[in-house]
Short mmCIF file of C-alpha atoms in Angstrom, two decimals:
data_model
loop_
_atom_site.label_atom_id
_atom_site.label_comp_id
_atom_site.label_asym_id
_atom_site.label_seq_id
_atom_site.Cartn_x
_atom_site.Cartn_y
_atom_site.Cartn_z
CA MET A 1 105.71 64.07 28.06
CA ALA A 2 106.08 67.56 28.59
CA GLY A 3 103.21 69.60 26.38
CA PRO A 4 104.65 72.75 25.52
CA ASP A 5 104.55 74.03 29.10
CA PHE A 6 107.69 72.01 29.62
CA ILE A 7 105.83 69.83 33.16
CA PRO A 8 105.17 66.11 32.23
CA ALA A 9 101.22 65.57 33.08
CA ALA A 10 102.82 63.10 36.10
CA VAL A 11 104.83 65.86 37.57
CA ARG A 12 102.01 68.55 37.50
CA ALA A 13 99.63 66.42 39.19
CA ARG A 14 102.44 66.32 42.07
CA LEU A 15 102.69 69.28 42.58
CA LYS A 16 99.43 69.86 43.74
CA ASP A 17 100.61 69.97 47.30
CA LEU A 18 103.57 71.96 47.20
CA ARG A 19 103.58 75.73 47.89
CA LEU A 20 105.92 78.44 46.61
CA ALA A 21 107.07 80.48 49.89
CA GLY A 22 109.40 81.89 51.38
CA ARG A 23 111.30 81.39 55.29
CA ARG A 24 111.17 84.79 55.50
CA ALA A 25 107.74 86.75 56.79
CA VAL A 26 107.82 89.90 54.15
CA GLY A 27 105.05 92.18 54.62
CA GLY A 28 103.26 93.92 51.13
CA HIS A 29 100.49 94.95 49.44
CA GLY A 30 97.41 93.27 48.52
CA PHE A 31 96.29 90.04 49.61
CA GLY A 32 98.59 86.20 48.88
CA GLN A 33 99.22 83.15 50.42
CA HIS A 34 102.13 83.66 52.37
CA PRO A 35 101.83 84.90 56.56
CA SER A 36 103.45 87.93 57.41
CA ARG A 37 104.09 89.98 60.31
CA SER A 38 101.81 92.91 59.87
CA ARG A 39 98.42 92.89 61.25
CA GLY A 40 94.78 93.28 59.80
CA ALA A 41 91.84 92.02 58.60
CA GLY A 42 93.98 88.89 56.53
CA LEU A 43 92.63 85.50 56.70
CA GLU A 44 94.16 83.71 59.70
CA PHE A 45 92.92 85.12 63.17
CA ALA A 46 95.61 86.44 65.21
CA GLN A 47 94.54 87.91 68.65
CA TYR A 48 92.10 90.75 70.04
CA ARG A 49 93.44 94.07 70.79
CA ALA A 50 90.55 97.08 72.36
CA TYR A 51 88.72 99.06 69.79
CA GLU A 52 90.66 102.02 68.13
CA PRO A 53 88.57 105.07 66.03
CA GLY A 54 88.93 104.64 62.75
CA ASP A 55 88.75 100.89 62.81
CA GLU A 56 85.76 99.26 60.50
CA LEU A 57 82.74 97.84 62.24
CA ARG A 58 82.55 94.42 60.37
CA GLN A 59 86.20 93.80 62.56
CA ILE A 60 84.41 94.39 65.61
CA ASP A 61 83.64 90.56 67.80
CA TRP A 62 80.24 91.28 68.95
CA LYS A 63 79.66 88.17 70.85
CA LEU A 64 82.68 89.43 72.94
CA TYR A 65 81.08 92.80 73.12
CA ALA A 66 78.26 91.34 74.64
CA ARG A 67 79.95 89.06 77.10
CA SER A 68 82.14 91.99 77.90
CA ASP A 69 80.76 95.30 77.36
CA LYS A 70 83.73 96.41 75.56
CA PHE A 71 84.75 96.98 72.01
CA PHE A 72 87.60 94.40 70.74
CA VAL A 73 88.62 93.82 67.04
CA ARG A 74 89.71 90.66 66.01
CA GLU A 75 92.69 91.25 64.30
CA ALA A 76 94.53 88.70 61.51
CA GLU A 77 97.86 87.56 60.26
CA ARG A 78 97.79 89.75 56.71
CA ASP A 79 98.49 87.59 53.90
CA SER A 80 101.03 88.98 52.16
CA PRO A 81 102.36 88.53 48.34
CA LEU A 82 105.35 86.48 47.39
CA THR A 83 107.37 87.51 44.66
CA ALA A 84 109.15 84.51 42.82
CA TRP A 85 112.10 85.30 40.32
CA VAL A 86 113.84 82.48 38.61
CA VAL A 87 117.69 82.83 37.06
CA VAL A 88 118.20 80.02 34.61
CA ASP A 89 121.98 79.74 33.69
CA ALA A 90 122.23 79.04 29.74
CA SER A 91 125.80 78.86 29.64
CA ALA A 92 127.69 76.63 27.32
CA SER A 93 127.87 73.80 30.32
CA MET A 94 124.06 73.64 30.34
CA GLY A 95 123.77 71.96 26.81
CA GLN A 96 125.68 68.96 28.75
CA GLY A 97 123.39 66.13 28.78
CA ASP A 98 124.72 61.71 29.83
CA ALA A 99 123.48 58.28 28.52
CA ALA A 100 121.38 57.84 31.97
CA ARG A 101 118.94 60.09 30.19
CA PRO A 102 119.07 60.88 26.59
CA GLY A 103 118.03 64.15 25.13
CA TRP A 104 117.56 65.25 27.86
CA THR A 105 120.07 68.08 29.15
CA ARG A 106 120.99 70.31 31.84
CA LEU A 107 118.59 73.27 30.27
CA ASP A 108 116.17 71.14 29.81
CA ALA A 109 115.71 70.40 33.15
CA ALA A 110 116.24 74.04 33.96
CA ARG A 111 113.63 75.14 32.01
CA ALA A 112 111.14 72.40 33.13
CA LEU A 113 111.93 73.23 36.98
CA ALA A 114 111.40 76.79 36.05
CA ALA A 115 108.64 76.14 34.22
CA CYS A 116 107.22 74.32 37.65
CA VAL A 117 107.45 77.25 39.98
CA PHE A 118 105.62 79.54 37.72
CA GLU A 119 102.87 77.08 38.01
CA LEU A 120 102.96 77.31 41.69
CA ALA A 121 102.96 81.01 41.87
CA LEU A 122 100.52 81.43 39.27
CA ARG A 123 98.59 79.31 41.21
CA GLN A 124 98.57 81.40 44.40
CA GLY A 125 98.15 84.72 42.48
CA ASP A 126 101.89 85.16 42.93
CA ALA A 127 104.05 87.67 40.71
CA PHE A 128 107.09 85.94 39.40
CA GLY A 129 109.84 87.13 36.67
CA LEU A 130 112.86 85.58 34.37
CA ALA A 131 116.34 86.25 33.89
CA ILE A 132 118.21 83.87 31.67
CA ILE A 133 122.57 84.40 31.68
CA GLY A 134 124.55 82.44 29.28
CA GLY A 135 126.51 83.81 26.40
CA ASP A 136 123.94 86.08 24.74
CA GLY A 137 123.81 88.31 28.07
CA LEU A 138 121.11 88.79 29.81
CA ARG A 139 117.03 88.22 28.96
CA LEU A 140 114.60 89.16 31.28
CA VAL A 141 110.80 88.96 31.73
CA PRO A 142 109.60 91.58 35.14
CA ALA A 143 107.51 90.39 37.29
CA GLY A 144 104.28 90.33 36.71
CA ALA A 145 101.46 87.82 37.44
CA GLY A 146 98.67 85.58 36.00
CA PRO A 147 98.09 83.59 32.92
CA ARG A 148 100.04 85.83 30.36
CA GLN A 149 103.01 86.50 32.07
CA ARG A 150 103.43 82.84 32.72
CA ASP A 151 103.21 82.60 28.73
CA ARG A 152 105.50 85.52 28.47
CA CYS A 153 108.24 83.26 30.61
CA LEU A 154 107.61 79.78 28.79
CA MET A 155 108.57 81.95 25.32
CA GLU A 156 111.78 83.00 26.35
CA LEU A 157 112.81 79.77 27.73
CA GLN A 158 111.81 77.73 24.46
CA ALA A 159 114.30 80.28 22.75
CA ALA A 160 117.03 80.00 25.47
CA ARG A 161 120.23 78.17 23.86
CA ALA A 162 123.08 77.03 26.47
CA THR A 163 126.13 78.96 25.09
CA GLY A 164 128.96 80.70 25.48
CA ALA A 165 130.45 81.70 28.90
CA TRP A 166 129.06 83.19 31.96
CA PRO A 167 128.82 87.23 31.13
CA ASP A 168 130.39 90.38 33.22
CA ALA A 169 128.48 91.92 36.32
CA MET A 170 127.94 94.58 34.45
CA ARG A 171 125.63 93.11 31.60
CA LEU A 172 123.13 92.08 35.01
CA ARG A 173 122.41 95.03 36.72
CA PRO A 174 118.69 95.25 35.39
CA LEU A 175 118.27 92.02 37.66
CA TRP A 176 119.45 94.31 40.50
CA GLU A 177 117.17 96.47 39.46
CA ARG A 178 114.62 94.82 39.28
CA ALA A 179 114.56 91.82 42.10
CA LEU A 180 113.99 93.59 44.72
CA ALA A 181 114.73 93.56 48.32
CA GLY A 182 112.73 90.04 50.30
CA GLN A 183 112.19 88.71 46.96
CA LEU A 184 112.36 85.45 46.36
CA VAL A 185 115.20 83.87 43.69
CA VAL A 186 115.33 80.69 42.54
CA VAL A 187 119.36 79.95 40.81
CA LEU A 188 119.09 77.04 38.09
CA SER A 189 122.54 76.49 37.27
CA ASP A 190 125.62 73.66 37.51
CA ASP A 191 127.37 75.81 39.91
CA PHE A 192 130.78 75.79 37.87
CA ASP A 193 131.04 79.35 37.19
CA GLU A 194 132.47 80.80 40.43
CA ALA A 195 130.35 83.83 39.03
CA VAL A 196 127.02 81.93 39.39
CA VAL A 197 128.18 81.35 42.85
CA ALA A 198 128.91 84.55 43.96
CA LEU A 199 125.77 85.82 41.72
CA SER A 200 124.21 83.80 44.70
CA GLU A 201 125.98 85.45 47.48
CA LYS A 202 125.83 89.06 46.29
CA LEU A 203 121.91 88.55 46.19
CA ALA A 204 121.28 87.01 49.89
CA ALA A 205 123.43 89.55 51.00
CA ALA A 206 121.72 91.89 49.53
CA ARG A 207 118.75 91.03 51.33
CA ARG A 208 117.17 88.34 48.66
CA GLU A 209 116.05 84.96 49.09
CA VAL A 210 118.32 82.54 47.89
CA LEU A 211 117.31 79.29 46.64
CA ASN A 212 120.06 77.52 44.78
CA VAL A 213 119.07 73.87 42.48
CA GLN A 214 122.41 72.89 41.39
CA LEU A 215 121.66 70.94 38.68
CA LEU A 216 123.91 67.57 37.61
CA THR A 217 124.14 64.68 35.37
CA ALA A 218 124.24 61.52 36.37
CA GLU A 219 127.51 60.38 35.01
CA GLU A 220 128.84 62.95 37.59
CA ARG A 221 127.28 61.44 40.45
CA ASP A 222 128.43 57.89 38.62
CA PHE A 223 131.50 57.99 36.56
CA PRO A 224 130.55 55.15 34.79
CA PHE A 225 133.24 55.60 32.50
CA ARG A 226 135.76 52.42 31.35
CA GLY A 227 138.58 52.37 28.72
CA GLY A 228 139.76 55.46 27.38
CA HIS A 229 138.20 58.96 27.90
CA ARG A 230 138.40 62.24 26.18
CA PHE A 231 136.92 64.61 28.21
CA ARG A 232 135.93 68.24 27.25
CA ASP A 233 135.08 71.60 28.92
CA PRO A 234 131.98 73.22 27.00
CA GLU A 235 133.11 76.36 28.00
CA THR A 236 136.66 76.78 26.69
CA GLY A 237 137.43 73.68 24.86
CA ASP A 238 140.14 72.43 26.93
CA GLU A 239 140.14 68.35 26.46
CA VAL A 240 141.52 65.49 29.31
CA LEU A 241 142.11 62.12 27.87
CA SER A 242 141.88 59.69 30.77
CA ASP A 243 141.46 56.32 31.14
CA GLY A 244 137.58 55.97 33.17
CA ALA A 245 137.99 52.89 35.55
CA ALA A 246 141.70 54.63 36.88
CA ALA A 247 140.20 57.82 37.19
CA ARG A 248 136.62 56.93 38.57
CA ASP A 249 137.94 56.87 42.41
CA ASP A 250 139.94 59.55 42.23
CA PHE A 251 137.24 61.74 40.71
CA LEU A 252 134.34 61.02 42.91
CA ARG A 253 136.40 61.75 45.69
CA ARG A 254 136.89 65.92 44.48
CA PHE A 255 133.75 65.78 42.50
CA ALA A 256 132.22 64.47 46.76
CA ALA A 257 134.48 67.10 48.05
CA ALA A 258 133.37 69.58 46.34
CA ARG A 259 130.05 69.48 45.76
CA ALA A 260 130.11 69.87 49.92
CA ALA A 261 132.17 72.83 49.99
CA LEU A 262 130.17 74.62 48.24
CA GLY A 263 126.97 73.61 50.35
CA ALA A 264 128.89 75.18 52.58
CA ARG A 265 130.03 78.30 51.16
CA LEU A 266 126.25 79.02 50.02
CA ALA A 267 124.84 77.74 53.37
CA GLY A 268 127.45 80.04 55.37
CA ALA A 269 126.00 83.20 52.90
CA GLY A 270 122.02 82.01 53.16
CA VAL A 271 121.37 80.63 50.85
CA ARG A 272 119.86 77.30 50.50
CA ARG A 273 120.84 74.82 48.28
CA VAL A 274 119.41 71.20 46.91
CA GLU A 275 121.04 69.00 44.17
CA TYR A 276 118.97 67.10 40.76
CA PHE A 277 120.52 65.06 39.09
CA LEU A 278 119.45 64.62 35.51
CA ASP A 279 117.68 61.17 36.21
CA GLU A 280 115.82 61.98 39.23
CA PRO A 281 112.05 62.80 39.28
CA LEU A 282 111.55 66.63 38.05
CA ASP A 283 109.66 67.45 41.42
CA GLN A 284 112.30 66.02 43.69
CA PRO A 285 114.48 69.23 44.31
CA LEU A 286 111.04 71.06 44.56
CA ARG A 287 110.13 68.78 47.34
CA ARG A 288 113.12 69.51 49.48
CA LEU A 289 112.34 73.05 48.88
CA PHE A 290 109.02 73.64 49.14
CA ALA A 291 106.91 70.29 50.63
CA PRO A 292 104.33 71.63 52.32
CA LEU A 293 105.04 71.55 57.08
CA ALA A 294 103.12 68.40 58.84
CA SER A 295 101.35 71.24 60.59
CA GLU A 296 99.94 72.43 56.96
CA ARG A 297 99.00 68.84 55.83
CA ALA A 298 96.85 68.37 59.09
#
């Protein structure tokens, strides 16, 4: 069972070997766990260079001076902090669950995945923020760091409800003003609304690094229905009557094609996309995004 922070104990234990990081090297002020292209007195040795007036004496390699009679400075990769944003889709369709895992909805999964991202950021000393978007508009927790920031984000997640449709773009302006170029944005959504996909594309085009986790039900993956069924769109209320067995092959074919098309579209925009089905381990999509490289595990 998950506690008030939404993270089951077994999942928390498996988070220990994950590292929240983006693919782009971005310089910044302060020290974090993300190597950048800037040089300075960081942690990872990069190269020697000749001493210049103004360099700190502690950077001089005195052993090399003893051998060469010249002053050289040890230059290192400067560790730059990361700012991570989590965007949670709280429109009505995110309230859907299925029989494969009763009581577990897309929004529940989004809450738990968001909490995991916050935990990773907290562990690394990174800043993080939260945007919840749905029928109530935009609820924003500006980026910050530390345990109190995590608690603020968790309180907003606890209050989130899946309702209404995705709001118009004007109501999302505060997100654009807060999530800056070079920062990491993790979008948690079923991606069924065109506006969600368009937001991911626009954020990527504006030089945010965007990761998209599509949250899907096991029933959408397997379509186990038999006999007559009434299928209802939670956002529009539209209903379709269909025979489950007769519709299965056509649904699975079209659903697979739609997911493939979405993946290609987002990849073309520079957005990395992974899928999460509600009956899978919670940390599975995070492993696809943030698993350490073999060189880092060595």
